[in-house]
PDB file of C-alpha atoms in Angstrom:
ATOM      1  CA  UNK A   1      51.026   3.982 -22.251  1.00  0.00           C
ATOM      2  CA  UNK A   2      53.732   5.308 -19.996  1.00  0.00           C
ATOM      3  CA  UNK A   3      53.239   8.506 -20.242  1.00  0.00           C
ATOM      4  CA  UNK A   4      50.303   7.842 -18.775  1.00  0.00           C
ATOM      5  CA  UNK A   5      51.037   5.111 -16.162  1.00  0.00           C
ATOM      6  CA  UNK A   6      53.989   7.582 -15.220  1.00  0.00           C
ATOM      7  CA  UNK A   7      52.065  11.188 -15.011  1.00  0.00           C
ATOM      8  CA  UNK A   8      49.380   9.019 -12.408  1.00  0.00           C
ATOM      9  CA  UNK A   9      53.193   7.568 -10.751  1.00  0.00           C
ATOM     10  CA  UNK A  10      52.221   3.672 -11.023  1.00  0.00           C
ATOM     11  CA  UNK A  11      53.370   1.598 -13.883  1.00  0.00           C
ATOM     12  CA  UNK A  12      52.127  -1.910 -14.019  1.00  0.00           C
ATOM     13  CA  UNK A  13      53.884  -4.782 -13.727  1.00  0.00           C
ATOM     14  CA  UNK A  14      52.653  -8.304 -14.715  1.00  0.00           C
ATOM     15  CA  UNK A  15      50.325  -8.786 -12.864  1.00  0.00           C
ATOM     16  CA  UNK A  16      50.245  -6.061 -10.096  1.00  0.00           C
ATOM     17  CA  UNK A  17      51.039  -1.903  -9.999  1.00  0.00           C
ATOM     18  CA  UNK A  18      54.344  -1.036  -8.256  1.00  0.00           C
ATOM     19  CA  UNK A  19      54.614   3.019  -7.300  1.00  0.00           C
ATOM     20  CA  UNK A  20      56.888   4.564  -9.557  1.00  0.00           C
ATOM     21  CA  UNK A  21      57.652   7.645  -7.347  1.00  0.00           C
ATOM     22  CA  UNK A  22      57.305   9.743  -9.866  1.00  0.00           C
ATOM     23  CA  UNK A  23      55.820  12.918  -9.952  1.00  0.00           C
ATOM     24  CA  UNK A  24      53.772  14.054 -12.474  1.00  0.00           C
ATOM     25  CA  UNK A  25      53.924  17.253 -13.945  1.00  0.00           C
ATOM     26  CA  UNK A  26      51.756  16.503 -16.851  1.00  0.00           C
ATOM     27  CA  UNK A  27      48.231  19.255 -16.502  1.00  0.00           C
ATOM     28  CA  UNK A  28      45.015  18.594 -16.773  1.00  0.00           C
ATOM     29  CA  UNK A  29      43.238  19.269 -20.122  1.00  0.00           C
ATOM     30  CA  UNK A  30      41.290  22.026 -20.097  1.00  0.00           C
ATOM     31  CA  UNK A  31      38.376  21.692 -22.749  1.00  0.00           C
ATOM     32  CA  UNK A  32      36.573  24.674 -24.569  1.00  0.00           C
ATOM     33  CA  UNK A  33      32.775  23.673 -25.580  1.00  0.00           C
ATOM     34  CA  UNK A  34      30.987  25.775 -28.215  1.00  0.00           C
ATOM     35  CA  UNK A  35      28.810  28.185 -27.113  1.00  0.00           C
ATOM     36  CA  UNK A  36      25.521  28.580 -27.118  1.00  0.00           C
ATOM     37  CA  UNK A  37      23.211  30.523 -29.530  1.00  0.00           C
ATOM     38  CA  UNK A  38      20.930  32.665 -28.766  1.00  0.00           C
ATOM     39  CA  UNK A  39      17.656  30.241 -29.562  1.00  0.00           C
ATOM     40  CA  UNK A  40      19.112  27.204 -28.081  1.00  0.00           C
ATOM     41  CA  UNK A  41      19.853  29.712 -24.605  1.00  0.00           C
ATOM     42  CA  UNK A  42      16.587  31.192 -25.186  1.00  0.00           C
ATOM     43  CA  UNK A  43      15.290  27.029 -24.021  1.00  0.00           C
ATOM     44  CA  UNK A  44      12.384  27.940 -26.298  1.00  0.00           C
ATOM     45  CA  UNK A  45      11.856  23.870 -28.185  1.00  0.00           C
ATOM     46  CA  UNK A  46      12.225  22.324 -24.966  1.00  0.00           C
ATOM     47  CA  UNK A  47       9.491  24.887 -23.393  1.00  0.00           C
ATOM     48  CA  UNK A  48       7.308  24.060 -25.806  1.00  0.00           C
ATOM     49  CA  UNK A  49       7.420  20.215 -25.945  1.00  0.00           C
ATOM     50  CA  UNK A  50       5.909  20.885 -22.747  1.00  0.00           C
ATOM     51  CA  UNK A  51       3.791  23.158 -22.902  1.00  0.00           C
ATOM     52  CA  UNK A  52       2.726  20.912 -25.809  1.00  0.00           C
ATOM     53  CA  UNK A  53       2.246  17.581 -23.707  1.00  0.00           C
ATOM     54  CA  UNK A  54       0.460  20.144 -20.296  1.00  0.00           C
ATOM     55  CA  UNK A  55      -2.429  20.825 -23.092  1.00  0.00           C
ATOM     56  CA  UNK A  56      -2.722  18.203 -24.490  1.00  0.00           C
ATOM     57  CA  UNK A  57      -3.873  16.457 -20.980  1.00  0.00           C
ATOM     58  CA  UNK A  58      -6.543  19.776 -20.403  1.00  0.00           C
ATOM     59  CA  UNK A  59      -8.911  17.689 -23.482  1.00  0.00           C
ATOM     60  CA  UNK A  60      -8.095  14.229 -21.788  1.00  0.00           C
ATOM     61  CA  UNK A  61     -10.981  12.612 -19.015  1.00  0.00           C
ATOM     62  CA  UNK A  62     -10.575  13.960 -15.091  1.00  0.00           C
ATOM     63  CA  UNK A  63      -9.702  10.983 -12.902  1.00  0.00           C
ATOM     64  CA  UNK A  64      -9.183  13.195  -9.712  1.00  0.00           C
ATOM     65  CA  UNK A  65     -12.127  13.587  -7.292  1.00  0.00           C
ATOM     66  CA  UNK A  66     -12.591  16.133  -5.581  1.00  0.00           C
ATOM     67  CA  UNK A  67     -12.666  14.141  -2.119  1.00  0.00           C
ATOM     68  CA  UNK A  68     -14.843  14.876   0.509  1.00  0.00           C
ATOM     69  CA  UNK A  69     -16.926  16.373  -1.620  1.00  0.00           C
ATOM     70  CA  UNK A  70     -16.993  13.498  -4.497  1.00  0.00           C
ATOM     71  CA  UNK A  71     -17.160  10.275  -3.042  1.00  0.00           C
ATOM     72  CA  UNK A  72     -16.002   6.734  -3.889  1.00  0.00           C
ATOM     73  CA  UNK A  73     -17.602   3.870  -4.589  1.00  0.00           C
ATOM     74  CA  UNK A  74     -15.749   1.301  -4.509  1.00  0.00           C
ATOM     75  CA  UNK A  75     -15.485  -1.898  -6.384  1.00  0.00           C
ATOM     76  CA  UNK A  76     -17.355  -5.317  -4.772  1.00  0.00           C
ATOM     77  CA  UNK A  77     -13.696  -7.040  -5.413  1.00  0.00           C
ATOM     78  CA  UNK A  78     -12.520  -3.173  -2.480  1.00  0.00           C
ATOM     79  CA  UNK A  79     -10.815  -4.954   1.136  1.00  0.00           C
ATOM     80  CA  UNK A  80     -12.117  -1.664   3.196  1.00  0.00           C
ATOM     81  CA  UNK A  81     -12.361  -2.142   7.398  1.00  0.00           C
ATOM     82  CA  UNK A  82     -13.414  -6.284   8.211  1.00  0.00           C
ATOM     83  CA  UNK A  83     -17.728  -6.011  10.150  1.00  0.00           C
ATOM     84  CA  UNK A  84     -18.928  -8.739  11.885  1.00  0.00           C
ATOM     85  CA  UNK A  85     -22.055  -9.630   9.116  1.00  0.00           C
ATOM     86  CA  UNK A  86     -24.976  -9.841  11.633  1.00  0.00           C
ATOM     87  CA  UNK A  87     -28.481 -11.958  10.747  1.00  0.00           C
ATOM     88  CA  UNK A  88     -31.690 -10.817  11.810  1.00  0.00           C
ATOM     89  CA  UNK A  89     -29.605  -9.490  15.338  1.00  0.00           C
ATOM     90  CA  UNK A  90     -27.024 -13.047  15.857  1.00  0.00           C
ATOM     91  CA  UNK A  91     -23.831 -12.528  15.145  1.00  0.00           C
ATOM     92  CA  UNK A  92     -23.160 -15.063  11.826  1.00  0.00           C
ATOM     93  CA  UNK A  93     -18.891 -15.491  14.738  1.00  0.00           C
ATOM     94  CA  UNK A  94     -18.151 -19.766  16.452  1.00  0.00           C
ATOM     95  CA  UNK A  95     -15.030 -17.943  18.151  1.00  0.00           C
ATOM     96  CA  UNK A  96     -13.026 -20.604  16.323  1.00  0.00           C
ATOM     97  CA  UNK A  97     -11.016 -18.482  16.034  1.00  0.00           C
ATOM     98  CA  UNK A  98      -8.590 -18.760  12.451  1.00  0.00           C
ATOM     99  CA  UNK A  99      -9.292 -14.690  12.281  1.00  0.00           C
ATOM    100  CA  UNK A 100      -6.874 -14.514  14.446  1.00  0.00           C
ATOM    101  CA  UNK A 101      -4.322 -17.140  13.827  1.00  0.00           C
ATOM    102  CA  UNK A 102      -4.401 -16.297  10.375  1.00  0.00           C
ATOM    103  CA  UNK A 103      -3.736 -11.961  11.266  1.00  0.00           C
ATOM    104  CA  UNK A 104      -1.012 -11.740  10.181  1.00  0.00           C
ATOM    105  CA  UNK A 105      -0.501  -8.208  11.897  1.00  0.00           C
ATOM    106  CA  UNK A 106      -2.073  -9.951  14.910  1.00  0.00           C
ATOM    107  CA  UNK A 107      -4.448  -7.457  15.015  1.00  0.00           C
ATOM    108  CA  UNK A 108      -7.499  -9.565  15.868  1.00  0.00           C
ATOM    109  CA  UNK A 109      -8.989 -11.367  19.250  1.00  0.00           C
ATOM    110  CA  UNK A 110     -11.519 -13.853  20.101  1.00  0.00           C
ATOM    111  CA  UNK A 111     -12.794 -14.983  23.016  1.00  0.00           C
ATOM    112  CA  UNK A 112     -15.237 -17.510  22.993  1.00  0.00           C
ATOM    113  CA  UNK A 113     -17.991 -19.297  24.737  1.00  0.00           C
ATOM    114  CA  UNK A 114     -20.962 -21.523  25.268  1.00  0.00           C
ATOM    115  CA  UNK A 115     -24.633 -20.432  24.153  1.00  0.00           C
ATOM    116  CA  UNK A 116     -27.785 -21.331  24.334  1.00  0.00           C
ATOM    117  CA  UNK A 117     -29.021 -20.520  20.272  1.00  0.00           C
ATOM    118  CA  UNK A 118     -28.466 -22.719  17.395  1.00  0.00           C
ATOM    119  CA  UNK A 119     -25.077 -21.889  17.167  1.00  0.00           C
ATOM    120  CA  UNK A 120     -22.907 -23.978  20.061  1.00  0.00           C
ATOM    121  CA  UNK A 121     -20.188 -21.004  20.994  1.00  0.00           C
ATOM    122  CA  UNK A 122     -19.799 -17.086  20.178  1.00  0.00           C
ATOM    123  CA  UNK A 123     -17.598 -13.976  20.866  1.00  0.00           C
ATOM    124  CA  UNK A 124     -17.889 -12.327  24.267  1.00  0.00           C
ATOM    125  CA  UNK A 125     -15.007 -10.237  22.849  1.00  0.00           C
ATOM    126  CA  UNK A 126     -14.348 -10.560  19.633  1.00  0.00           C
ATOM    127  CA  UNK A 127     -11.599  -6.932  19.167  1.00  0.00           C
ATOM    128  CA  UNK A 128      -9.721  -5.492  16.304  1.00  0.00           C
ATOM    129  CA  UNK A 129      -6.847  -3.947  16.353  1.00  0.00           C
ATOM    130  CA  UNK A 130      -7.458  -1.507  13.486  1.00  0.00           C
ATOM    131  CA  UNK A 131      -4.699   0.266  14.015  1.00  0.00           C
ATOM    132  CA  UNK A 132      -2.291  -3.055  13.419  1.00  0.00           C
ATOM    133  CA  UNK A 133      -4.778  -3.916  10.919  1.00  0.00           C
ATOM    134  CA  UNK A 134      -3.128  -3.777   7.202  1.00  0.00           C
ATOM    135  CA  UNK A 135      -6.423  -4.735   5.116  1.00  0.00           C
ATOM    136  CA  UNK A 136      -4.914  -8.498   3.958  1.00  0.00           C
ATOM    137  CA  UNK A 137      -7.959 -10.163   3.833  1.00  0.00           C
ATOM    138  CA  UNK A 138      -7.231 -13.749   5.502  1.00  0.00           C
ATOM    139  CA  UNK A 139      -9.325 -13.309   8.296  1.00  0.00           C
ATOM    140  CA  UNK A 140     -11.876 -13.092   5.895  1.00  0.00           C
ATOM    141  CA  UNK A 141     -10.577 -16.173   3.664  1.00  0.00           C
ATOM    142  CA  UNK A 142     -10.489 -18.137   7.147  1.00  0.00           C
ATOM    143  CA  UNK A 143     -13.594 -18.168   8.481  1.00  0.00           C
ATOM    144  CA  UNK A 144     -15.820 -20.692   7.532  1.00  0.00           C
ATOM    145  CA  UNK A 145     -19.475 -19.604   8.672  1.00  0.00           C
ATOM    146  CA  UNK A 146     -18.913 -15.970   6.144  1.00  0.00           C
ATOM    147  CA  UNK A 147     -19.042 -13.944   9.676  1.00  0.00           C
ATOM    148  CA  UNK A 148     -15.726 -11.513   8.790  1.00  0.00           C
ATOM    149  CA  UNK A 149     -16.554  -9.835   5.787  1.00  0.00           C
ATOM    150  CA  UNK A 150     -14.276  -7.272   4.221  1.00  0.00           C
ATOM    151  CA  UNK A 151     -16.378  -3.629   4.015  1.00  0.00           C
ATOM    152  CA  UNK A 152     -16.595  -1.036   1.291  1.00  0.00           C
ATOM    153  CA  UNK A 153     -15.639   1.808   4.282  1.00  0.00           C
ATOM    154  CA  UNK A 154     -12.605   3.543   3.331  1.00  0.00           C
ATOM    155  CA  UNK A 155     -12.512   6.096   5.870  1.00  0.00           C
ATOM    156  CA  UNK A 156     -10.398   5.212   9.016  1.00  0.00           C
ATOM    157  CA  UNK A 157      -9.955   9.118  11.461  1.00  0.00           C
ATOM    158  CA  UNK A 158      -8.531   8.429  15.622  1.00  0.00           C
ATOM    159  CA  UNK A 159      -8.439  11.036  17.700  1.00  0.00           C
ATOM    160  CA  UNK A 160      -6.733   8.232  20.186  1.00  0.00           C
ATOM    161  CA  UNK A 161      -5.279   4.811  20.353  1.00  0.00           C
ATOM    162  CA  UNK A 162      -8.322   4.192  22.437  1.00  0.00           C
ATOM    163  CA  UNK A 163     -10.716   4.735  19.632  1.00  0.00           C
ATOM    164  CA  UNK A 164      -8.967   2.449  17.052  1.00  0.00           C
ATOM    165  CA  UNK A 165      -9.857  -0.593  18.723  1.00  0.00           C
ATOM    166  CA  UNK A 166     -13.107  -1.755  17.327  1.00  0.00           C
ATOM    167  CA  UNK A 167     -15.307  -3.812  19.586  1.00  0.00           C
ATOM    168  CA  UNK A 168     -18.652  -5.809  18.842  1.00  0.00           C
ATOM    169  CA  UNK A 169     -20.413  -2.850  19.507  1.00  0.00           C
ATOM    170  CA  UNK A 170     -18.446  -1.231  15.905  1.00  0.00           C
ATOM    171  CA  UNK A 171     -17.667  -3.938  13.890  1.00  0.00           C
ATOM    172  CA  UNK A 172     -21.482  -5.329  13.486  1.00  0.00           C
ATOM    173  CA  UNK A 173     -22.631  -4.833   9.590  1.00  0.00           C
ATOM    174  CA  UNK A 174     -26.739  -6.186   9.229  1.00  0.00           C
ATOM    175  CA  UNK A 175     -25.681  -8.689   6.138  1.00  0.00           C
ATOM    176  CA  UNK A 176     -28.201  -6.375   4.200  1.00  0.00           C
ATOM    177  CA  UNK A 177     -25.864  -4.211   3.340  1.00  0.00           C
ATOM    178  CA  UNK A 178     -21.924  -6.800   2.846  1.00  0.00           C
ATOM    179  CA  UNK A 179     -24.780  -8.411   0.590  1.00  0.00           C
ATOM    180  CA  UNK A 180     -22.655  -7.743  -2.582  1.00  0.00           C
ATOM    181  CA  UNK A 181     -18.927  -8.562  -0.263  1.00  0.00           C
ATOM    182  CA  UNK A 182     -20.615 -12.064   0.229  1.00  0.00           C
ATOM    183  CA  UNK A 183     -21.973 -12.915  -3.203  1.00  0.00           C
ATOM    184  CA  UNK A 184     -18.301 -11.687  -4.277  1.00  0.00           C
ATOM    185  CA  UNK A 185     -16.895 -13.767  -1.828  1.00  0.00           C
ATOM    186  CA  UNK A 186     -19.616 -17.071  -3.001  1.00  0.00           C
ATOM    187  CA  UNK A 187     -18.230 -16.525  -7.010  1.00  0.00           C
ATOM    188  CA  UNK A 188     -14.164 -16.687  -6.114  1.00  0.00           C
ATOM    189  CA  UNK A 189     -13.895 -19.068  -3.663  1.00  0.00           C
TER     190      UNK A 189
END
């Protein structure tokens, strides 16, 4: 034990190490490993084990799609881009602003106004910045009129930042196209 401590040039003295000032002349030990055999050098068992795993995957069903030729049809629970529901040419939104308040990314901007229609208010301006949207679905959960719904659309490409801001013209979608999602929401509320 003392030889190890002196080899390091330090000794343990009660509660701490003390420098002994001794310089070690011991050389490090050389570890001799046995030479690999010819078959071990070829690494064949490991190669065959890897090939066995690869070949076993050939006979399993594929789960990769050749996009864009093969399109994915998402389930009703999928949260794609948010859209405004349109009933008979009139949007359901009453411009209450709850969706804008609950949005964690601050992606929604709503400005409401009075109207002569049976509903008291409507959105003069309704914009969603899709570059900021995180598709959390809070806006559709908080909406009292089921006016904003997460659609099944997942292909969003833009050539400029201005294209990423969707106004009412890009957001309005007929309720018939969204009936699966609306039914899913009603069942899970």
